[in-house]
Amino acid sequence: MIYLAIDLAFILEKLVLIAVIIVISLLVALYSTYGERKVAGYIQDRLGPNRAGPGGIFQPFADGIKLFMKEDVIPNSSNKFLFILGPAIAMTMAMLTSAVIPWGNEITIGGRTISLQIADINIGILYVFGVVSMGVYGIMIGGWASNNKFSLLAALRGASQMISYELAMGLSIIALLMITGSLSLKTIVEQQSAGWWNILYQPLGFLIFLICAFAECNRTPFDLPEAESELNQGYHQEYSSMKLGFYLFAEYVNMFISSALMSTLYFGGYDIPFVNDANLGQSIGHNWLAVLQAVSLFAKVGFFLFFFMWVRWTIPRFRYDQLMKLGWKSLIPLALINMVITGLIVLIKENGWPF
């Protein structure tokens, strides 16, 4: 007979790490709503939320309580099962992407070495794109199940937008993979820690990825699925209470994960800038080094979150034809050109051109 060895300690540490990442993601999403309103207030020369707690710091909790206390209405003409499934898919897919992101280096507790990454799979980037592609079903199912023509039109907009920009995003990543030679996010971070960050090698690829991330997250200037001036509230028009909250939370979780992904792929991930991590680890200990590396990653994530908010309150919304034209006629050709140029440079370098 064959017996499978089950490492209960390994399972426990992964469950704890999953719980910590989920809690952190939800807290970041919760306070991103507060941060966005404060950033909007600053840009528009007003105060923003300032009543619930000092400086309005408890406003996200007040909003959360309000969503829980609101009446949960399901339209009589809707497909009730799919109506509930839509926001559940959107929230689940938003959270699953965090499984392959390395949040820090290894720590040692009780003689066990614990990786601050839920799953270091060798096809991490493919996993990310697979999960992101599934997220479109949350929008489509929610819009269709509502049995509302405005919700359906907004869902169709969202689906076509996400599919269009995923293509340019994928092509921009191919050029990055030519340089790194690996699909593992952990390996990509380690390569950057030992040399230069990928933003120096792939500035155009990063720009394309950044623009596509805005479109994937349905953020201004690509928030056409929620264009309230044209389609009332958008694909979640018929939703209320925490079902609406799931859709809103999913947007901010997607922002958080997109920021973490851009930091990981192009800005060294948990690598601390201008510091030799190995020497620092010998000075302060590897556990404290892992903590500082996680803080470094979250600092980069915080910058991108601010950038998402800054753009929202600065740039006007595109028309739908402009959005599709940018994706198909500009970003995809640029991504192809970047891929060809990167391939040529890699080929020349492998054949001995010294640069």
JSON list of N, CA and C in Angstrom, two decimals, residues 246-319:
[
{"chain": "A", "resi": 246, "resn": "PHE", "atom": "N", "xyz": [-20.00, 43.61, -2.92]},
{"chain": "A", "resi": 246, "resn": "PHE", "atom": "CA", "xyz": [-19.03, 42.68, -3.51]},
{"chain": "A", "resi": 246, "resn": "PHE", "atom": "C", "xyz": [-18.47, 43.22, -4.81]},
{"chain": "A", "resi": 247, "resn": "TYR", "atom": "N", "xyz": [-19.34, 43.78, -5.66]},
{"chain": "A", "resi": 247, "resn": "TYR", "atom": "CA", "xyz": [-18.87, 44.35, -6.92]},
{"chain": "A", "resi": 247, "resn": "TYR", "atom": "C", "xyz": [-17.93, 45.54, -6.67]},
{"chain": "A", "resi": 248, "resn": "LEU", "atom": "N", "xyz": [-18.31, 46.39, -5.73]},
{"chain": "A", "resi": 248, "resn": "LEU", "atom": "CA", "xyz": [-17.47, 47.55, -5.44]},
{"chain": "A", "resi": 248, "resn": "LEU", "atom": "C", "xyz": [-16.15, 47.12, -4.81]},
{"chain": "A", "resi": 249, "resn": "PHE", "atom": "N", "xyz": [-16.21, 46.14, -3.90]},
{"chain": "A", "resi": 249, "resn": "PHE", "atom": "CA", "xyz": [-14.99, 45.64, -3.28]},
{"chain": "A", "resi": 249, "resn": "PHE", "atom": "C", "xyz": [-14.09, 44.98, -4.31]},
{"chain": "A", "resi": 250, "resn": "ALA", "atom": "N", "xyz": [-14.70, 44.23, -5.25]},
{"chain": "A", "resi": 250, "resn": "ALA", "atom": "CA", "xyz": [-13.91, 43.55, -6.28]},
{"chain": "A", "resi": 250, "resn": "ALA", "atom": "C", "xyz": [-13.09, 44.54, -7.09]},
{"chain": "A", "resi": 251, "resn": "GLU", "atom": "N", "xyz": [-13.67, 45.71, -7.38]},
{"chain": "A", "resi": 251, "resn": "GLU", "atom": "CA", "xyz": [-12.93, 46.73, -8.14]},
{"chain": "A", "resi": 251, "resn": "GLU", "atom": "C", "xyz": [-11.68, 47.17, -7.39]},
{"chain": "A", "resi": 252, "resn": "TYR", "atom": "N", "xyz": [-11.82, 47.42, -6.10]},
{"chain": "A", "resi": 252, "resn": "TYR", "atom": "CA", "xyz": [-10.68, 47.90, -5.33]},
{"chain": "A", "resi": 252, "resn": "TYR", "atom": "C", "xyz": [-9.68, 46.78, -5.03]},
{"chain": "A", "resi": 253, "resn": "VAL", "atom": "N", "xyz": [-10.16, 45.55, -4.87]},
{"chain": "A", "resi": 253, "resn": "VAL", "atom": "CA", "xyz": [-9.23, 44.42, -4.72]},
{"chain": "A", "resi": 253, "resn": "VAL", "atom": "C", "xyz": [-8.45, 44.23, -6.01]},
{"chain": "A", "resi": 254, "resn": "ASN", "atom": "N", "xyz": [-9.12, 44.37, -7.15]},
{"chain": "A", "resi": 254, "resn": "ASN", "atom": "CA", "xyz": [-8.43, 44.27, -8.44]},
{"chain": "A", "resi": 254, "resn": "ASN", "atom": "C", "xyz": [-7.37, 45.37, -8.58]},
{"chain": "A", "resi": 255, "resn": "MET", "atom": "N", "xyz": [-7.70, 46.57, -8.11]},
{"chain": "A", "resi": 255, "resn": "MET", "atom": "CA", "xyz": [-6.70, 47.65, -8.11]},
{"chain": "A", "resi": 255, "resn": "MET", "atom": "C", "xyz": [-5.49, 47.26, -7.28]},
{"chain": "A", "resi": 256, "resn": "PHE", "atom": "N", "xyz": [-5.74, 46.72, -6.10]},
{"chain": "A", "resi": 256, "resn": "PHE", "atom": "CA", "xyz": [-4.66, 46.33, -5.19]},
{"chain": "A", "resi": 256, "resn": "PHE", "atom": "C", "xyz": [-3.79, 45.25, -5.81]},
{"chain": "A", "resi": 257, "resn": "ILE", "atom": "N", "xyz": [-4.42, 44.21, -6.37]},
{"chain": "A", "resi": 257, "resn": "ILE", "atom": "CA", "xyz": [-3.67, 43.11, -6.96]},
{"chain": "A", "resi": 257, "resn": "ILE", "atom": "C", "xyz": [-2.94, 43.56, -8.22]},
{"chain": "A", "resi": 258, "resn": "SER", "atom": "N", "xyz": [-3.56, 44.42, -9.03]},
{"chain": "A", "resi": 258, "resn": "SER", "atom": "CA", "xyz": [-2.90, 44.94, -10.22]},
{"chain": "A", "resi": 258, "resn": "SER", "atom": "C", "xyz": [-1.67, 45.76, -9.83]},
{"chain": "A", "resi": 259, "resn": "SER", "atom": "N", "xyz": [-1.79, 46.54, -8.77]},
{"chain": "A", "resi": 259, "resn": "SER", "atom": "CA", "xyz": [-0.64, 47.32, -8.29]},
{"chain": "A", "resi": 259, "resn": "SER", "atom": "C", "xyz": [0.47, 46.40, -7.80]},
{"chain": "A", "resi": 260, "resn": "ALA", "atom": "N", "xyz": [0.10, 45.33, -7.09]},
{"chain": "A", "resi": 260, "resn": "ALA", "atom": "CA", "xyz": [1.10, 44.37, -6.61]},
{"chain": "A", "resi": 260, "resn": "ALA", "atom": "C", "xyz": [1.77, 43.66, -7.79]},
{"chain": "A", "resi": 261, "resn": "LEU", "atom": "N", "xyz": [0.97, 43.35, -8.81]},
{"chain": "A", "resi": 261, "resn": "LEU", "atom": "CA", "xyz": [1.52, 42.66, -9.98]},
{"chain": "A", "resi": 261, "resn": "LEU", "atom": "C", "xyz": [2.48, 43.55, -10.76]},
{"chain": "A", "resi": 262, "resn": "MET", "atom": "N", "xyz": [2.13, 44.82, -10.94]},
{"chain": "A", "resi": 262, "resn": "MET", "atom": "CA", "xyz": [3.04, 45.74, -11.63]},
{"chain": "A", "resi": 262, "resn": "MET", "atom": "C", "xyz": [4.32, 45.95, -10.83]},
{"chain": "A", "resi": 263, "resn": "SER", "atom": "N", "xyz": [4.18, 46.04, -9.52]},
{"chain": "A", "resi": 263, "resn": "SER", "atom": "CA", "xyz": [5.37, 46.18, -8.67]},
{"chain": "A", "resi": 263, "resn": "SER", "atom": "C", "xyz": [6.25, 44.95, -8.77]},
{"chain": "A", "resi": 264, "resn": "THR", "atom": "N", "xyz": [5.63, 43.78, -8.86]},
{"chain": "A", "resi": 264, "resn": "THR", "atom": "CA", "xyz": [6.39, 42.53, -8.92]},
{"chain": "A", "resi": 264, "resn": "THR", "atom": "C", "xyz": [7.09, 42.35, -10.26]},
{"chain": "A", "resi": 265, "resn": "LEU", "atom": "N", "xyz": [6.39, 42.64, -11.34]},
{"chain": "A", "resi": 265, "resn": "LEU", "atom": "CA", "xyz": [6.94, 42.37, -12.68]},
{"chain": "A", "resi": 265, "resn": "LEU", "atom": "C", "xyz": [7.96, 43.42, -13.12]},
{"chain": "A", "resi": 266, "resn": "TYR", "atom": "N", "xyz": [7.75, 44.68, -12.74]},
{"chain": "A", "resi": 266, "resn": "TYR", "atom": "CA", "xyz": [8.56, 45.75, -13.32]},
{"chain": "A", "resi": 266, "resn": "TYR", "atom": "C", "xyz": [9.38, 46.53, -12.30]},
{"chain": "A", "resi": 267, "resn": "PHE", "atom": "N", "xyz": [9.04, 46.48, -11.02]},
{"chain": "A", "resi": 267, "resn": "PHE", "atom": "CA", "xyz": [9.72, 47.32, -10.03]},
{"chain": "A", "resi": 267, "resn": "PHE", "atom": "C", "xyz": [10.34, 46.50, -8.90]},
{"chain": "A", "resi": 268, "resn": "GLY", "atom": "N", "xyz": [10.76, 45.30, -9.22]},
{"chain": "A", "resi": 268, "resn": "GLY", "atom": "CA", "xyz": [11.54, 44.53, -8.27]},
{"chain": "A", "resi": 268, "resn": "GLY", "atom": "C", "xyz": [10.76, 43.80, -7.21]},
{"chain": "A", "resi": 269, "resn": "GLY", "atom": "N", "xyz": [9.44, 43.91, -7.19]},
{"chain": "A", "resi": 269, "resn": "GLY", "atom": "CA", "xyz": [8.66, 43.23, -6.16]},
{"chain": "A", "resi": 269, "resn": "GLY", "atom": "C", "xyz": [9.05, 43.66, -4.77]},
{"chain": "A", "resi": 270, "resn": "TYR", "atom": "N", "xyz": [9.43, 42.69, -3.93]},
{"chain": "A", "resi": 270, "resn": "TYR", "atom": "CA", "xyz": [9.80, 43.02, -2.54]},
{"chain": "A", "resi": 270, "resn": "TYR", "atom": "C", "xyz": [11.25, 43.47, -2.41]},
{"chain": "A", "resi": 271, "resn": "ASP", "atom": "N", "xyz": [11.97, 43.64, -3.52]},
{"chain": "A", "resi": 271, "resn": "ASP", "atom": "CA", "xyz": [13.35, 44.12, -3.46]},
{"chain": "A", "resi": 271, "resn": "ASP", "atom": "C", "xyz": [13.39, 45.55, -2.91]},
{"chain": "A", "resi": 272, "resn": "ILE", "atom": "N", "xyz": [14.25, 45.78, -1.92]},
{"chain": "A", "resi": 272, "resn": "ILE", "atom": "CA", "xyz": [14.39, 47.11, -1.32]},
{"chain": "A", "resi": 272, "resn": "ILE", "atom": "C", "xyz": [15.33, 47.93, -2.19]},
{"chain": "A", "resi": 273, "resn": "PRO", "atom": "N", "xyz": [14.90, 49.08, -2.71]},
{"chain": "A", "resi": 273, "resn": "PRO", "atom": "CA", "xyz": [15.76, 49.85, -3.62]},
{"chain": "A", "resi": 273, "resn": "PRO", "atom": "C", "xyz": [16.99, 50.42, -2.91]},
{"chain": "A", "resi": 274, "resn": "PHE", "atom": "N", "xyz": [18.10, 50.47, -3.65]},
{"chain": "A", "resi": 274, "resn": "PHE", "atom": "CA", "xyz": [19.37, 51.06, -3.19]},
{"chain": "A", "resi": 274, "resn": "PHE", "atom": "C", "xyz": [19.94, 50.37, -1.96]},
{"chain": "A", "resi": 275, "resn": "VAL", "atom": "N", "xyz": [19.55, 49.12, -1.72]},
{"chain": "A", "resi": 275, "resn": "VAL", "atom": "CA", "xyz": [20.03, 48.38, -0.55]},
{"chain": "A", "resi": 275, "resn": "VAL", "atom": "C", "xyz": [20.46, 46.99, -1.00]},
{"chain": "A", "resi": 276, "resn": "ASN", "atom": "N", "xyz": [21.60, 46.53, -0.48]},
{"chain": "A", "resi": 276, "resn": "ASN", "atom": "CA", "xyz": [22.01, 45.15, -0.70]},
{"chain": "A", "resi": 276, "resn": "ASN", "atom": "C", "xyz": [21.29, 44.28, 0.33]},
{"chain": "A", "resi": 277, "resn": "ASP", "atom": "N", "xyz": [20.29, 43.53, -0.15]},
{"chain": "A", "resi": 277, "resn": "ASP", "atom": "CA", "xyz": [19.43, 42.78, 0.76]},
{"chain": "A", "resi": 277, "resn": "ASP", "atom": "C", "xyz": [20.21, 41.72, 1.54]},
{"chain": "A", "resi": 278, "resn": "ALA", "atom": "N", "xyz": [21.20, 41.09, 0.89]},
{"chain": "A", "resi": 278, "resn": "ALA", "atom": "CA", "xyz": [21.96, 40.04, 1.57]},
{"chain": "A", "resi": 278, "resn": "ALA", "atom": "C", "xyz": [22.75, 40.61, 2.75]},
{"chain": "A", "resi": 279, "resn": "ASN", "atom": "N", "xyz": [23.43, 41.73, 2.53]},
{"chain": "A", "resi": 279, "resn": "ASN", "atom": "CA", "xyz": [24.19, 42.35, 3.62]},
{"chain": "A", "resi": 279, "resn": "ASN", "atom": "C", "xyz": [23.27, 42.84, 4.73]},
{"chain": "A", "resi": 280, "resn": "LEU", "atom": "N", "xyz": [22.12, 43.41, 4.34]},
{"chain": "A", "resi": 280, "resn": "LEU", "atom": "CA", "xyz": [21.17, 43.89, 5.34]},
{"chain": "A", "resi": 280, "resn": "LEU", "atom": "C", "xyz": [20.63, 42.73, 6.16]},
{"chain": "A", "resi": 281, "resn": "GLY", "atom": "N", "xyz": [20.40, 41.58, 5.51]},
{"chain": "A", "resi": 281, "resn": "GLY", "atom": "CA", "xyz": [19.90, 40.41, 6.22]},
{"chain": "A", "resi": 281, "resn": "GLY", "atom": "C", "xyz": [20.88, 39.90, 7.25]},
{"chain": "A", "resi": 282, "resn": "GLN", "atom": "N", "xyz": [22.18, 39.97, 6.95]},
{"chain": "A", "resi": 282, "resn": "GLN", "atom": "CA", "xyz": [23.20, 39.56, 7.92]},
{"chain": "A", "resi": 282, "resn": "GLN", "atom": "C", "xyz": [23.27, 40.51, 9.11]},
{"chain": "A", "resi": 283, "resn": "SER", "atom": "N", "xyz": [22.92, 41.78, 8.87]},
{"chain": "A", "resi": 283, "resn": "SER", "atom": "CA", "xyz": [23.00, 42.77, 9.95]},
{"chain": "A", "resi": 283, "resn": "SER", "atom": "C", "xyz": [21.81, 42.70, 10.89]},
{"chain": "A", "resi": 284, "resn": "ILE", "atom": "N", "xyz": [20.62, 42.59, 10.36]},
{"chain": "A", "resi": 284, "resn": "ILE", "atom": "CA", "xyz": [19.41, 42.67, 11.19]},
{"chain": "A", "resi": 284, "resn": "ILE", "atom": "C", "xyz": [18.69, 41.33, 11.33]},
{"chain": "A", "resi": 285, "resn": "GLY", "atom": "N", "xyz": [19.13, 40.32, 10.60]},
{"chain": "A", "resi": 285, "resn": "GLY", "atom": "CA", "xyz": [18.45, 39.04, 10.67]},
{"chain": "A", "resi": 285, "resn": "GLY", "atom": "C", "xyz": [17.50, 38.86, 9.50]},
{"chain": "A", "resi": 286, "resn": "HIS", "atom": "N", "xyz": [17.33, 37.63, 9.04]},
{"chain": "A", "resi": 286, "resn": "HIS", "atom": "CA", "xyz": [16.54, 37.38, 7.84]},
{"chain": "A", "resi": 286, "resn": "HIS", "atom": "C", "xyz": [15.04, 37.59, 8.07]},
{"chain": "A", "resi": 287, "resn": "ASN", "atom": "N", "xyz": [14.57, 37.38, 9.29]},
{"chain": "A", "resi": 287, "resn": "ASN", "atom": "CA", "xyz": [13.15, 37.62, 9.55]},
{"chain": "A", "resi": 287, "resn": "ASN", "atom": "C", "xyz": [12.81, 39.10, 9.43]},
{"chain": "A", "resi": 288, "resn": "TRP", "atom": "N", "xyz": [13.66, 39.95, 10.02]},
{"chain": "A", "resi": 288, "resn": "TRP", "atom": "CA", "xyz": [13.41, 41.39, 9.92]},
{"chain": "A", "resi": 288, "resn": "TRP", "atom": "C", "xyz": [13.61, 41.88, 8.49]},
{"chain": "A", "resi": 289, "resn": "LEU", "atom": "N", "xyz": [14.52, 41.25, 7.77]},
{"chain": "A", "resi": 289, "resn": "LEU", "atom": "CA", "xyz": [14.70, 41.58, 6.35]},
{"chain": "A", "resi": 289, "resn": "LEU", "atom": "C", "xyz": [13.43, 41.27, 5.57]},
{"chain": "A", "resi": 290, "resn": "ALA", "atom": "N", "xyz": [12.82, 40.12, 5.84]},
{"chain": "A", "resi": 290, "resn": "ALA", "atom": "CA", "xyz": [11.57, 39.76, 5.16]},
{"chain": "A", "resi": 290, "resn": "ALA", "atom": "C", "xyz": [10.46, 40.77, 5.45]},
{"chain": "A", "resi": 291, "resn": "VAL", "atom": "N", "xyz": [10.42, 41.25, 6.70]},
{"chain": "A", "resi": 291, "resn": "VAL", "atom": "CA", "xyz": [9.42, 42.26, 7.07]},
{"chain": "A", "resi": 291, "resn": "VAL", "atom": "C", "xyz": [9.66, 43.54, 6.29]},
{"chain": "A", "resi": 292, "resn": "LEU", "atom": "N", "xyz": [10.92, 43.99, 6.23]},
{"chain": "A", "resi": 292, "resn": "LEU", "atom": "CA", "xyz": [11.24, 45.22, 5.49]},
{"chain": "A", "resi": 292, "resn": "LEU", "atom": "C", "xyz": [10.97, 45.05, 4.00]},
{"chain": "A", "resi": 293, "resn": "GLN", "atom": "N", "xyz": [11.21, 43.86, 3.46]},
{"chain": "A", "resi": 293, "resn": "GLN", "atom": "CA", "xyz": [10.92, 43.61, 2.05]},
{"chain": "A", "resi": 293, "resn": "GLN", "atom": "C", "xyz": [9.42, 43.68, 1.79]},
{"chain": "A", "resi": 294, "resn": "ALA", "atom": "N", "xyz": [8.62, 43.14, 2.70]},
{"chain": "A", "resi": 294, "resn": "ALA", "atom": "CA", "xyz": [7.16, 43.23, 2.54]},
{"chain": "A", "resi": 294, "resn": "ALA", "atom": "C", "xyz": [6.71, 44.68, 2.61]},
{"chain": "A", "resi": 295, "resn": "VAL", "atom": "N", "xyz": [7.31, 45.47, 3.52]},
{"chain": "A", "resi": 295, "resn": "VAL", "atom": "CA", "xyz": [6.99, 46.89, 3.61]},
{"chain": "A", "resi": 295, "resn": "VAL", "atom": "C", "xyz": [7.36, 47.60, 2.32]},
{"chain": "A", "resi": 296, "resn": "SER", "atom": "N", "xyz": [8.51, 47.23, 1.72]},
{"chain": "A", "resi": 296, "resn": "SER", "atom": "CA", "xyz": [8.94, 47.83, 0.45]},
{"chain": "A", "resi": 296, "resn": "SER", "atom": "C", "xyz": [7.93, 47.55, -0.64]},
{"chain": "A", "resi": 297, "resn": "LEU", "atom": "N", "xyz": [7.44, 46.30, -0.72]},
{"chain": "A", "resi": 297, "resn": "LEU", "atom": "CA", "xyz": [6.45, 45.96, -1.74]},
{"chain": "A", "resi": 297, "resn": "LEU", "atom": "C", "xyz": [5.16, 46.75, -1.53]},
{"chain": "A", "resi": 298, "resn": "PHE", "atom": "N", "xyz": [4.72, 46.85, -0.27]},
{"chain": "A", "resi": 298, "resn": "PHE", "atom": "CA", "xyz": [3.46, 47.56, -0.02]},
{"chain": "A", "resi": 298, "resn": "PHE", "atom": "C", "xyz": [3.61, 49.06, -0.26]},
{"chain": "A", "resi": 299, "resn": "ALA", "atom": "N", "xyz": [4.81, 49.60, -0.10]},
{"chain": "A", "resi": 299, "resn": "ALA", "atom": "CA", "xyz": [5.05, 51.01, -0.43]},
{"chain": "A", "resi": 299, "resn": "ALA", "atom": "C", "xyz": [4.88, 51.23, -1.93]},
{"chain": "A", "resi": 300, "resn": "LYS", "atom": "N", "xyz": [5.41, 50.32, -2.72]},
{"chain": "A", "resi": 300, "resn": "LYS", "atom": "CA", "xyz": [5.25, 50.41, -4.18]},
{"chain": "A", "resi": 300, "resn": "LYS", "atom": "C", "xyz": [3.78, 50.25, -4.57]},
{"chain": "A", "resi": 301, "resn": "VAL", "atom": "N", "xyz": [3.09, 49.32, -3.91]},
{"chain": "A", "resi": 301, "resn": "VAL", "atom": "CA", "xyz": [1.66, 49.12, -4.17]},
{"chain": "A", "resi": 301, "resn": "VAL", "atom": "C", "xyz": [0.88, 50.39, -3.83]},
{"chain": "A", "resi": 302, "resn": "GLY", "atom": "N", "xyz": [1.23, 51.01, -2.70]},
{"chain": "A", "resi": 302, "resn": "GLY", "atom": "CA", "xyz": [0.56, 52.24, -2.29]},
{"chain": "A", "resi": 302, "resn": "GLY", "atom": "C", "xyz": [0.73, 53.35, -3.31]},
{"chain": "A", "resi": 303, "resn": "PHE", "atom": "N", "xyz": [1.92, 53.45, -3.91]},
{"chain": "A", "resi": 303, "resn": "PHE", "atom": "CA", "xyz": [2.15, 54.46, -4.94]},
{"chain": "A", "resi": 303, "resn": "PHE", "atom": "C", "xyz": [1.22, 54.23, -6.13]},
{"chain": "A", "resi": 304, "resn": "PHE", "atom": "N", "xyz": [1.11, 52.98, -6.58]},
{"chain": "A", "resi": 304, "resn": "PHE", "atom": "CA", "xyz": [0.25, 52.69, -7.73]},
{"chain": "A", "resi": 304, "resn": "PHE", "atom": "C", "xyz": [-1.22, 52.92, -7.40]},
{"chain": "A", "resi": 305, "resn": "LEU", "atom": "N", "xyz": [-1.63, 52.60, -6.17]},
{"chain": "A", "resi": 305, "resn": "LEU", "atom": "CA", "xyz": [-3.02, 52.87, -5.78]},
{"chain": "A", "resi": 305, "resn": "LEU", "atom": "C", "xyz": [-3.31, 54.37, -5.85]},
{"chain": "A", "resi": 306, "resn": "PHE", "atom": "N", "xyz": [-2.36, 55.17, -5.36]},
{"chain": "A", "resi": 306, "resn": "PHE", "atom": "CA", "xyz": [-2.53, 56.62, -5.45]},
{"chain": "A", "resi": 306, "resn": "PHE", "atom": "C", "xyz": [-2.59, 57.05, -6.91]},
{"chain": "A", "resi": 307, "resn": "PHE", "atom": "N", "xyz": [-1.77, 56.45, -7.75]},
{"chain": "A", "resi": 307, "resn": "PHE", "atom": "CA", "xyz": [-1.77, 56.81, -9.17]},
{"chain": "A", "resi": 307, "resn": "PHE", "atom": "C", "xyz": [-3.11, 56.48, -9.82]},
{"chain": "A", "resi": 308, "resn": "PHE", "atom": "N", "xyz": [-3.71, 55.33, -9.48]},
{"chain": "A", "resi": 308, "resn": "PHE", "atom": "CA", "xyz": [-5.04, 54.98, -9.97]},
{"chain": "A", "resi": 308, "resn": "PHE", "atom": "C", "xyz": [-6.04, 56.08, -9.61]},
{"chain": "A", "resi": 309, "resn": "MET", "atom": "N", "xyz": [-5.98, 56.54, -8.36]},
{"chain": "A", "resi": 309, "resn": "MET", "atom": "CA", "xyz": [-6.93, 57.55, -7.89]},
{"chain": "A", "resi": 309, "resn": "MET", "atom": "C", "xyz": [-6.65, 58.91, -8.54]},
{"chain": "A", "resi": 310, "resn": "TRP", "atom": "N", "xyz": [-5.40, 59.25, -8.66]},
{"chain": "A", "resi": 310, "resn": "TRP", "atom": "CA", "xyz": [-5.00, 60.53, -9.26]},
{"chain": "A", "resi": 310, "resn": "TRP", "atom": "C", "xyz": [-5.52, 60.63, -10.69]},
{"chain": "A", "resi": 311, "resn": "VAL", "atom": "N", "xyz": [-5.35, 59.55, -11.45]},
{"chain": "A", "resi": 311, "resn": "VAL", "atom": "CA", "xyz": [-5.81, 59.56, -12.86]},
{"chain": "A", "resi": 311, "resn": "VAL", "atom": "C", "xyz": [-7.33, 59.67, -12.92]},
{"chain": "A", "resi": 312, "resn": "ARG", "atom": "N", "xyz": [-8.03, 59.00, -11.99]},
{"chain": "A", "resi": 312, "resn": "ARG", "atom": "CA", "xyz": [-9.50, 59.04, -12.03]},
{"chain": "A", "resi": 312, "resn": "ARG", "atom": "C", "xyz": [-10.03, 60.45, -11.93]},
{"chain": "A", "resi": 313, "resn": "TRP", "atom": "N", "xyz": [-9.40, 61.27, -11.11]},
{"chain": "A", "resi": 313, "resn": "TRP", "atom": "CA", "xyz": [-9.93, 62.61, -10.87]},
{"chain": "A", "resi": 313, "resn": "TRP", "atom": "C", "xyz": [-9.20, 63.67, -11.70]},
{"chain": "A", "resi": 314, "resn": "THR", "atom": "N", "xyz": [-8.49, 63.21, -12.72]},
{"chain": "A", "resi": 314, "resn": "THR", "atom": "CA", "xyz": [-7.75, 64.14, -13.57]},
{"chain": "A", "resi": 314, "resn": "THR", "atom": "C", "xyz": [-8.14, 64.04, -15.03]},
{"chain": "A", "resi": 315, "resn": "ILE", "atom": "N", "xyz": [-8.34, 62.81, -15.52]},
{"chain": "A", "resi": 315, "resn": "ILE", "atom": "CA", "xyz": [-8.58, 62.58, -16.95]},
{"chain": "A", "resi": 315, "resn": "ILE", "atom": "C", "xyz": [-10.05, 62.27, -17.18]},
{"chain": "A", "resi": 316, "resn": "PRO", "atom": "N", "xyz": [-10.68, 62.87, -18.18]},
{"chain": "A", "resi": 316, "resn": "PRO", "atom": "CA", "xyz": [-12.10, 62.59, -18.47]},
{"chain": "A", "resi": 316, "resn": "PRO", "atom": "C", "xyz": [-12.27, 61.21, -19.11]},
{"chain": "A", "resi": 317, "resn": "ARG", "atom": "N", "xyz": [-13.48, 60.71, -19.06]},
{"chain": "A", "resi": 317, "resn": "ARG", "atom": "CA", "xyz": [-13.80, 59.39, -19.61]},
{"chain": "A", "resi": 317, "resn": "ARG", "atom": "C", "xyz": [-13.75, 59.40, -21.14]},
{"chain": "A", "resi": 318, "resn": "PHE", "atom": "N", "xyz": [-13.22, 58.31, -21.70]},
{"chain": "A", "resi": 318, "resn": "PHE", "atom": "CA", "xyz": [-13.21, 58.16, -23.16]},
{"chain": "A", "resi": 318, "resn": "PHE", "atom": "C", "xyz": [-14.60, 57.82, -23.67]},
{"chain": "A", "resi": 319, "resn": "ARG", "atom": "N", "xyz": [-14.83, 58.12, -24.95]},
{"chain": "A", "resi": 319, "resn": "ARG", "atom": "CA", "xyz": [-15.99, 57.55, -25.62]},
{"chain": "A", "resi": 319, "resn": "ARG", "atom": "C", "xyz": [-15.70, 56.08, -25.90]}
]
